[in-house]
């Protein structure tokens, strides 16, 4: 049996109608640990852009998509805690075909029941970015107490959820950077205590808001800012980067004994680490935070129809660099 999907057959600019195409591919068969999920909504992330641009001409159609909200349609023989008909969410697995399809196959250990208080589209905005932010702030930085936290690019997908999580972890100042009034207002609505302009030098603005140094910094835009970030950090602080850094001057971090971690939320699924189930637990915690009113969806745009044309439009929005929050694509009736 075949299913509809959206795939890359060759790397092309997203404005090209052939950059993402509608295809038919076989419905996957669950392995012992797998769930087969019928997709109701997905969101587009920068990793989708990166993989499409680097795809070249794949031997078989490359189905992108990571975030997914849907309904369990089949359960592997070793799966525990899930049943047919469960409403779930997950953030995908780079080693498998993605969620731009009617059905997606995923290891149950990285899946959780989705929030009851959100519609499918609203929920689809969160999994990948929530896991990224949780791993960065809880596991790497161990943000707590009165730690001061700085989010570079607070209005982006990761920033929008990281601000909310940071406010739950620390009593200290939670600060975000933004480049214009609309994105600054968004950060403040999510709970940021202050917003500074990432087009201006950070050290003088940090002093202006009365922060002596940041104990934790999360940055998806680190290139060209390494020395500046080191300057605004507190001794023994922790920088977590999401973007790749082709050149990195670690000497800027030595005087303050700073720690630097490069975060990838795909590590656990890519390398099948012993704690792979932690991602399912993270999503369970986030669902509880949503349902208790402590975390809100970061969806700002919803498009209808998981097809090539709609996903090209959504991807253009992400590639523009001006996206606030997340864009979500919801399925029509399959």
mmCIF file of C-alpha atoms in Angstrom:
data_model
loop_
_atom_site.group_PDB
_atom_site.id
_atom_site.type_symbol
_atom_site.label_atom_id
_atom_site.label_comp_id
_atom_site.label_asym_id
_atom_site.label_seq_id
_atom_site.Cartn_x
_atom_site.Cartn_y
_atom_site.Cartn_z
ATOM 1 C CA UNK A 1 0.000 0.000 0.000
ATOM 2 C CA UNK A 2 1.292 3.452 -0.930
ATOM 3 C CA UNK A 3 0.795 6.793 0.799
ATOM 4 C CA UNK A 4 1.138 10.448 -0.220
ATOM 5 C CA UNK A 5 4.315 12.243 0.842
ATOM 6 C CA UNK A 6 6.329 15.355 0.020
ATOM 7 C CA UNK A 7 9.945 14.809 -0.935
ATOM 8 C CA UNK A 8 13.165 16.264 -2.286
ATOM 9 C CA UNK A 9 14.348 14.693 -5.540
ATOM 10 C CA UNK A 10 17.119 17.251 -6.160
ATOM 11 C CA UNK A 11 18.443 20.312 -4.351
ATOM 12 C CA UNK A 12 16.827 23.447 -5.746
ATOM 13 C CA UNK A 13 15.913 26.908 -4.418
ATOM 14 C CA UNK A 14 12.617 26.763 -2.548
ATOM 15 C CA UNK A 15 11.078 29.164 -5.091
ATOM 16 C CA UNK A 16 11.483 26.451 -7.741
ATOM 17 C CA UNK A 17 8.267 24.375 -8.069
ATOM 18 C CA UNK A 18 10.423 21.220 -8.194
ATOM 19 C CA UNK A 19 12.216 21.921 -4.900
ATOM 20 C CA UNK A 20 9.572 19.896 -3.037
ATOM 21 C CA UNK A 21 7.368 17.479 -4.956
ATOM 22 C CA UNK A 22 4.362 15.292 -4.233
ATOM 23 C CA UNK A 23 5.219 11.578 -4.377
ATOM 24 C CA UNK A 24 3.771 8.180 -3.505
ATOM 25 C CA UNK A 25 5.856 5.899 -1.294
ATOM 26 C CA UNK A 26 5.148 2.610 0.520
ATOM 27 C CA UNK A 27 3.554 2.755 3.956
ATOM 28 C CA UNK A 28 6.310 1.648 6.382
ATOM 29 C CA UNK A 29 5.964 -1.467 8.521
ATOM 30 C CA UNK A 30 6.582 -1.039 12.270
ATOM 31 C CA UNK A 31 9.505 -2.823 13.890
ATOM 32 C CA UNK A 32 9.303 -4.158 17.459
ATOM 33 C CA UNK A 33 9.835 -0.736 19.109
ATOM 34 C CA UNK A 34 7.940 1.355 16.572
ATOM 35 C CA UNK A 35 4.713 3.261 16.340
ATOM 36 C CA UNK A 36 3.046 3.938 13.005
ATOM 37 C CA UNK A 37 1.514 7.399 13.331
ATOM 38 C CA UNK A 38 -0.996 8.964 10.959
ATOM 39 C CA UNK A 39 0.089 12.584 10.696
ATOM 40 C CA UNK A 40 -2.342 15.408 11.463
ATOM 41 C CA UNK A 41 0.071 18.355 11.577
ATOM 42 C CA UNK A 42 3.757 19.150 11.069
ATOM 43 C CA UNK A 43 5.979 22.189 11.414
ATOM 44 C CA UNK A 44 8.917 23.375 9.338
ATOM 45 C CA UNK A 45 12.321 23.824 10.980
ATOM 46 C CA UNK A 46 15.700 25.189 9.838
ATOM 47 C CA UNK A 47 17.022 21.598 9.757
ATOM 48 C CA UNK A 48 14.571 20.897 6.916
ATOM 49 C CA UNK A 49 16.120 23.768 4.960
ATOM 50 C CA UNK A 50 19.643 22.548 5.679
ATOM 51 C CA UNK A 51 18.906 18.973 4.612
ATOM 52 C CA UNK A 52 17.109 20.054 1.443
ATOM 53 C CA UNK A 53 19.968 22.313 0.434
ATOM 54 C CA UNK A 54 22.484 19.527 1.010
ATOM 55 C CA UNK A 55 20.493 16.698 -0.556
ATOM 56 C CA UNK A 56 22.067 16.829 -4.007
ATOM 57 C CA UNK A 57 20.246 14.244 -6.101
ATOM 58 C CA UNK A 58 19.191 11.466 -3.688
ATOM 59 C CA UNK A 59 18.851 7.917 -5.027
ATOM 60 C CA UNK A 60 15.317 7.747 -3.633
ATOM 61 C CA UNK A 61 12.959 10.618 -2.778
ATOM 62 C CA UNK A 62 14.038 12.266 0.481
ATOM 63 C CA UNK A 63 11.058 12.862 2.763
ATOM 64 C CA UNK A 64 11.780 15.701 5.172
ATOM 65 C CA UNK A 65 9.884 16.790 8.285
ATOM 66 C CA UNK A 66 10.546 16.161 11.971
ATOM 67 C CA UNK A 67 7.828 17.606 14.191
ATOM 68 C CA UNK A 68 4.615 15.596 13.973
ATOM 69 C CA UNK A 69 1.307 15.308 15.781
ATOM 70 C CA UNK A 70 -0.965 12.423 14.915
ATOM 71 C CA UNK A 71 -2.786 9.235 15.817
ATOM 72 C CA UNK A 72 -1.226 5.830 16.476
ATOM 73 C CA UNK A 73 -2.364 3.356 13.802
ATOM 74 C CA UNK A 74 -0.061 0.393 14.524
ATOM 75 C CA UNK A 75 2.071 -0.704 17.475
ATOM 76 C CA UNK A 76 5.249 -2.815 17.472
ATOM 77 C CA UNK A 77 5.334 -6.001 19.533
ATOM 78 C CA UNK A 78 7.779 -4.604 22.131
ATOM 79 C CA UNK A 79 6.032 -1.266 22.602
ATOM 80 C CA UNK A 80 4.734 -0.392 26.051
ATOM 81 C CA UNK A 81 2.589 2.554 27.085
ATOM 82 C CA UNK A 82 0.890 3.207 23.735
ATOM 83 C CA UNK A 83 -2.199 1.812 22.041
ATOM 84 C CA UNK A 84 -4.033 2.168 18.759
ATOM 85 C CA UNK A 85 -5.833 5.498 18.611
ATOM 86 C CA UNK A 86 -3.535 7.382 21.002
ATOM 87 C CA UNK A 87 -2.973 11.038 20.105
ATOM 88 C CA UNK A 88 0.795 11.587 20.192
ATOM 89 C CA UNK A 89 3.589 13.966 19.267
ATOM 90 C CA UNK A 90 7.276 13.558 18.445
ATOM 91 C CA UNK A 91 10.211 15.326 16.820
ATOM 92 C CA UNK A 92 11.370 12.699 14.370
ATOM 93 C CA UNK A 93 14.589 10.843 13.669
ATOM 94 C CA UNK A 94 17.212 11.883 11.105
ATOM 95 C CA UNK A 95 17.898 8.247 10.237
ATOM 96 C CA UNK A 96 14.337 7.660 8.967
ATOM 97 C CA UNK A 97 11.957 9.190 6.415
ATOM 98 C CA UNK A 98 10.309 12.291 7.826
ATOM 99 C CA UNK A 99 6.854 13.510 8.730
ATOM 100 C CA UNK A 100 5.908 15.169 5.426
ATOM 101 C CA UNK A 101 3.747 12.128 4.700
ATOM 102 C CA UNK A 102 0.468 10.536 5.675
ATOM 103 C CA UNK A 103 2.212 8.048 7.972
ATOM 104 C CA UNK A 104 5.469 8.271 9.879
ATOM 105 C CA UNK A 105 7.346 5.489 11.679
ATOM 106 C CA UNK A 106 8.998 6.370 14.973
ATOM 107 C CA UNK A 107 10.606 4.625 17.970
ATOM 108 C CA UNK A 108 8.043 4.764 20.774
ATOM 109 C CA UNK A 109 10.706 5.796 23.279
ATOM 110 C CA UNK A 110 10.925 9.280 21.732
ATOM 111 C CA UNK A 111 7.139 9.743 21.560
ATOM 112 C CA UNK A 112 4.654 11.055 24.134
ATOM 113 C CA UNK A 113 0.940 11.689 24.432
ATOM 114 C CA UNK A 114 0.291 15.172 23.106
ATOM 115 C CA UNK A 115 -1.171 17.996 25.233
ATOM 116 C CA UNK A 116 -4.924 17.676 25.714
ATOM 117 C CA UNK A 117 -5.475 21.432 25.762
ATOM 118 C CA UNK A 118 -3.982 22.207 22.338
ATOM 119 C CA UNK A 119 -5.302 21.552 18.868
ATOM 120 C CA UNK A 120 -3.079 19.352 16.702
ATOM 121 C CA UNK A 121 -1.658 22.306 14.782
ATOM 122 C CA UNK A 122 -0.815 24.234 17.941
ATOM 123 C CA UNK A 123 0.957 21.209 19.404
ATOM 124 C CA UNK A 124 2.976 20.556 16.234
ATOM 125 C CA UNK A 125 4.924 23.778 16.762
ATOM 126 C CA UNK A 126 6.658 22.485 19.885
ATOM 127 C CA UNK A 127 8.387 19.060 19.900
ATOM 128 C CA UNK A 128 11.757 19.700 18.206
ATOM 129 C CA UNK A 129 12.301 23.112 19.729
ATOM 130 C CA UNK A 130 11.079 22.045 23.174
ATOM 131 C CA UNK A 131 13.499 19.120 23.240
ATOM 132 C CA UNK A 132 16.340 21.354 22.040
ATOM 133 C CA UNK A 133 15.613 23.968 24.701
ATOM 134 C CA UNK A 134 15.103 21.386 27.458
ATOM 135 C CA UNK A 135 18.359 19.600 26.695
ATOM 136 C CA UNK A 136 20.203 22.932 26.562
ATOM 137 C CA UNK A 137 18.783 24.508 29.704
ATOM 138 C CA UNK A 138 18.128 21.493 31.943
ATOM 139 C CA UNK A 139 20.849 19.038 30.960
ATOM 140 C CA UNK A 140 23.737 21.177 29.715
ATOM 141 C CA UNK A 141 23.419 24.498 31.583
ATOM 142 C CA UNK A 142 21.504 23.106 34.564
ATOM 143 C CA UNK A 143 19.840 26.495 34.846
ATOM 144 C CA UNK A 144 18.513 27.055 38.366
ATOM 145 C CA UNK A 145 18.437 29.345 41.388
ATOM 146 C CA UNK A 146 19.094 32.953 40.413
ATOM 147 C CA UNK A 147 21.027 32.181 37.240
ATOM 148 C CA UNK A 148 20.899 34.865 34.565
ATOM 149 C CA UNK A 149 19.955 33.557 31.112
ATOM 150 C CA UNK A 150 20.395 35.065 27.651
ATOM 151 C CA UNK A 151 18.576 33.783 24.568
ATOM 152 C CA UNK A 152 20.050 34.921 21.265
ATOM 153 C CA UNK A 153 17.221 35.365 18.760
ATOM 154 C CA UNK A 154 14.383 35.110 21.249
ATOM 155 C CA UNK A 155 11.564 35.303 18.698
ATOM 156 C CA UNK A 156 12.686 32.253 16.717
ATOM 157 C CA UNK A 157 11.345 28.743 17.161
ATOM 158 C CA UNK A 158 13.858 27.655 19.798
ATOM 159 C CA UNK A 159 13.921 31.052 21.474
ATOM 160 C CA UNK A 160 10.145 31.171 21.805
ATOM 161 C CA UNK A 161 10.036 28.011 23.906
ATOM 162 C CA UNK A 162 13.402 28.510 25.649
ATOM 163 C CA UNK A 163 12.227 31.798 27.168
ATOM 164 C CA UNK A 164 9.227 30.010 28.672
ATOM 165 C CA UNK A 165 11.270 27.097 30.019
ATOM 166 C CA UNK A 166 13.925 29.421 31.438
ATOM 167 C CA UNK A 167 11.275 31.322 33.391
ATOM 168 C CA UNK A 168 10.292 28.046 35.050
ATOM 169 C CA UNK A 169 13.871 27.114 35.957
ATOM 170 C CA UNK A 170 15.429 30.307 37.315
ATOM 171 C CA UNK A 171 14.438 33.254 39.478
ATOM 172 C CA UNK A 172 17.178 35.283 37.817
ATOM 173 C CA UNK A 173 16.794 37.579 34.804
ATOM 174 C CA UNK A 174 15.708 35.983 31.523
ATOM 175 C CA UNK A 175 16.864 38.187 28.660
ATOM 176 C CA UNK A 176 16.373 37.795 24.909
ATOM 177 C CA UNK A 177 17.830 39.497 21.876
ATOM 178 C CA UNK A 178 15.656 40.748 19.029
ATOM 179 C CA UNK A 179 16.105 42.942 15.969
ATOM 180 C CA UNK A 180 12.816 44.842 15.674
ATOM 181 C CA UNK A 181 9.812 45.920 17.726
ATOM 182 C CA UNK A 182 7.496 43.081 16.692
ATOM 183 C CA UNK A 183 9.948 40.357 17.708
ATOM 184 C CA UNK A 184 10.805 42.208 20.927
ATOM 185 C CA UNK A 185 7.119 42.413 21.852
ATOM 186 C CA UNK A 186 6.760 38.669 21.184
ATOM 187 C CA UNK A 187 9.646 37.888 23.552
ATOM 188 C CA UNK A 188 8.139 40.037 26.296
ATOM 189 C CA UNK A 189 4.749 38.359 25.904
ATOM 190 C CA UNK A 190 6.449 34.979 26.380
ATOM 191 C CA UNK A 191 7.926 36.152 29.673
ATOM 192 C CA UNK A 192 11.321 37.695 28.933
ATOM 193 C CA UNK A 193 12.311 40.199 31.618
ATOM 194 C CA UNK A 194 14.194 42.339 29.122
ATOM 195 C CA UNK A 195 14.979 42.423 25.410
ATOM 196 C CA UNK A 196 18.177 43.798 23.905
ATOM 197 C CA UNK A 197 19.065 44.545 20.283
ATOM 198 C CA UNK A 198 21.363 41.931 18.769
ATOM 199 C CA UNK A 199 22.423 44.424 16.096
ATOM 200 C CA UNK A 200 24.069 46.571 18.766
ATOM 201 C CA UNK A 201 27.043 45.601 20.966
ATOM 202 C CA UNK A 202 25.849 43.257 23.692
ATOM 203 C CA UNK A 203 28.229 44.249 26.538
ATOM 204 C CA UNK A 204 26.972 47.827 26.883
ATOM 205 C CA UNK A 205 23.326 46.719 26.715
ATOM 206 C CA UNK A 206 23.943 44.026 29.323
ATOM 207 C CA UNK A 207 25.322 46.673 31.663
ATOM 208 C CA UNK A 208 22.359 48.963 30.931
ATOM 209 C CA UNK A 209 19.855 46.364 32.166
ATOM 210 C CA UNK A 210 21.885 45.683 35.299
ATOM 211 C CA UNK A 211 23.125 42.158 34.525
ATOM 212 C CA UNK A 212 26.725 41.542 35.601
ATOM 213 C CA UNK A 213 27.060 38.389 33.515
ATOM 214 C CA UNK A 214 24.965 35.570 32.113
ATOM 215 C CA UNK A 215 25.305 32.125 33.667
ATOM 216 C CA UNK A 216 23.685 30.500 30.644
ATOM 217 C CA UNK A 217 23.496 31.557 26.995
ATOM 218 C CA UNK A 218 21.645 29.679 24.248
ATOM 219 C CA UNK A 219 22.573 30.720 20.724
ATOM 220 C CA UNK A 220 21.382 29.598 17.282
ATOM 221 C CA UNK A 221 23.329 32.516 15.726
ATOM 222 C CA UNK A 222 26.847 32.274 17.122
ATOM 223 C CA UNK A 223 29.027 32.895 14.059
ATOM 224 C CA UNK A 224 30.780 36.250 14.448
ATOM 225 C CA UNK A 225 29.623 36.655 18.067
ATOM 226 C CA UNK A 226 31.959 34.329 19.963
ATOM 227 C CA UNK A 227 34.154 36.978 21.598
ATOM 228 C CA UNK A 228 31.157 39.184 22.371
ATOM 229 C CA UNK A 229 29.269 36.336 24.031
ATOM 230 C CA UNK A 230 32.290 35.430 26.143
ATOM 231 C CA UNK A 231 32.464 39.047 27.308
ATOM 232 C CA UNK A 232 28.861 39.131 28.591
ATOM 233 C CA UNK A 233 29.029 35.763 30.360
ATOM 234 C CA UNK A 234 29.608 35.253 34.072
ATOM 235 C CA UNK A 235 32.644 33.280 35.279
ATOM 236 C CA UNK A 236 32.025 29.530 34.985
ATOM 237 C CA UNK A 237 29.064 30.233 32.700
ATOM 238 C CA UNK A 238 27.812 27.878 30.003
ATOM 239 C CA UNK A 239 27.228 28.659 26.330
ATOM 240 C CA UNK A 240 25.127 26.217 24.317
ATOM 241 C CA UNK A 241 25.257 26.668 20.551
ATOM 242 C CA UNK A 242 22.798 25.246 18.053
ATOM 243 C CA UNK A 243 24.434 26.465 14.860
ATOM 244 C CA UNK A 244 27.573 24.942 13.401
ATOM 245 C CA UNK A 245 30.790 26.869 13.978
ATOM 246 C CA UNK A 246 33.404 26.285 11.255
ATOM 247 C CA UNK A 247 35.953 28.318 13.247
ATOM 248 C CA UNK A 248 35.839 28.644 17.001
ATOM 249 C CA UNK A 249 38.314 30.537 19.186
ATOM 250 C CA UNK A 250 38.196 28.710 22.494
ATOM 251 C CA UNK A 251 40.767 31.127 23.934
ATOM 252 C CA UNK A 252 38.032 33.732 24.372
ATOM 253 C CA UNK A 253 36.428 31.388 26.917
ATOM 254 C CA UNK A 254 39.524 30.505 28.936
ATOM 255 C CA UNK A 255 39.851 33.515 31.309
ATOM 256 C CA UNK A 256 36.389 32.918 32.808
ATOM 257 C CA UNK A 257 36.593 29.095 32.686
ATOM 258 C CA UNK A 258 33.518 29.008 30.473
ATOM 259 C CA UNK A 259 31.928 25.824 29.146
ATOM 260 C CA UNK A 260 30.748 25.454 25.556
ATOM 261 C CA UNK A 261 28.370 22.726 24.368
ATOM 262 C CA UNK A 262 27.190 22.103 20.828
ATOM 263 C CA UNK A 263 23.577 20.904 21.091
ATOM 264 C CA UNK A 264 21.865 18.541 18.663
ATOM 265 C CA UNK A 265 18.529 17.086 19.708
ATOM 266 C CA UNK A 266 19.092 14.275 17.183
ATOM 267 C CA UNK A 267 22.042 12.791 19.098
ATOM 268 C CA UNK A 268 19.960 10.307 21.080
ATOM 269 C CA UNK A 269 18.133 8.904 18.044
ATOM 270 C CA UNK A 270 21.108 9.049 15.685
ATOM 271 C CA UNK A 271 23.396 7.112 18.038
ATOM 272 C CA UNK A 272 20.738 5.103 19.915
ATOM 273 C CA UNK A 273 22.129 6.238 23.249
ATOM 274 C CA UNK A 274 21.172 4.263 26.382
ATOM 275 C CA UNK A 275 19.015 7.189 27.532
ATOM 276 C CA UNK A 276 17.105 7.530 24.258
ATOM 277 C CA UNK A 277 13.823 7.404 26.205
ATOM 278 C CA UNK A 278 14.671 10.736 27.818
ATOM 279 C CA UNK A 279 13.247 12.454 24.753
ATOM 280 C CA UNK A 280 9.894 10.826 25.322
ATOM 281 C CA UNK A 281 10.071 11.916 28.958
ATOM 282 C CA UNK A 282 10.883 15.491 27.906
ATOM 283 C CA UNK A 283 7.818 15.592 25.675
ATOM 284 C CA UNK A 284 5.688 14.185 28.489
ATOM 285 C CA UNK A 285 6.907 16.957 30.809
ATOM 286 C CA UNK A 286 6.272 19.619 28.178
ATOM 287 C CA UNK A 287 2.745 18.298 27.601
ATOM 288 C CA UNK A 288 2.106 18.557 31.340
ATOM 289 C CA UNK A 289 3.436 22.131 31.376
ATOM 290 C CA UNK A 290 1.170 23.036 28.479
ATOM 291 C CA UNK A 291 -1.895 21.459 30.068
ATOM 292 C CA UNK A 292 -1.203 23.244 33.358
ATOM 293 C CA UNK A 293 -0.985 26.605 31.575
ATOM 294 C CA UNK A 294 2.732 27.131 32.219
ATOM 295 C CA UNK A 295 3.828 26.841 28.566
ATOM 296 C CA UNK A 296 1.972 28.063 25.490
ATOM 297 C CA UNK A 297 2.173 27.069 21.839
ATOM 298 C CA UNK A 298 4.635 29.017 19.702
ATOM 299 C CA UNK A 299 2.577 28.646 16.516
ATOM 300 C CA UNK A 300 2.076 31.989 14.774
ATOM 301 C CA UNK A 301 1.109 30.800 11.284
ATOM 302 C CA UNK A 302 -1.056 27.842 10.267
ATOM 303 C CA UNK A 303 -1.300 26.628 6.679
ATOM 304 C CA UNK A 304 -3.648 23.964 5.392
ATOM 305 C CA UNK A 305 -2.720 20.847 3.401
ATOM 306 C CA UNK A 306 0.384 18.657 3.754
ATOM 307 C CA UNK A 307 1.407 18.876 0.112
ATOM 308 C CA UNK A 308 4.350 20.202 -1.864
ATOM 309 C CA UNK A 309 2.856 23.609 -2.655
ATOM 310 C CA UNK A 310 1.925 24.377 0.949
ATOM 311 C CA UNK A 311 5.221 23.120 2.353
ATOM 312 C CA UNK A 312 7.148 25.224 -0.167
ATOM 313 C CA UNK A 313 5.239 28.269 1.072
ATOM 314 C CA UNK A 314 5.943 27.378 4.711
ATOM 315 C CA UNK A 315 9.622 26.797 3.960
ATOM 316 C CA UNK A 316 9.912 30.161 2.216
ATOM 317 C CA UNK A 317 8.689 31.761 5.426
ATOM 318 C CA UNK A 318 11.371 29.972 7.451
ATOM 319 C CA UNK A 319 14.084 30.845 4.926
ATOM 320 C CA UNK A 320 13.121 34.528 4.983
ATOM 321 C CA UNK A 321 14.844 34.947 8.339
ATOM 322 C CA UNK A 322 11.955 37.074 9.609
ATOM 323 C CA UNK A 323 9.802 34.305 11.059
ATOM 324 C CA UNK A 324 8.421 34.919 14.546
ATOM 325 C CA UNK A 325 7.478 31.720 16.377
ATOM 326 C CA UNK A 326 6.654 28.692 14.238
ATOM 327 C CA UNK A 327 4.791 27.948 11.016
ATOM 328 C CA UNK A 328 2.641 24.811 11.095
ATOM 329 C CA UNK A 329 1.050 22.851 8.258
ATOM 330 C CA UNK A 330 -2.106 20.902 9.042
ATOM 331 C CA UNK A 331 -3.332 17.942 7.006
ATOM 332 C CA UNK A 332 -6.593 17.963 5.134
ATOM 333 C CA UNK A 333 -8.596 14.749 5.420
ATOM 334 C CA UNK A 334 -6.389 12.017 4.011
#
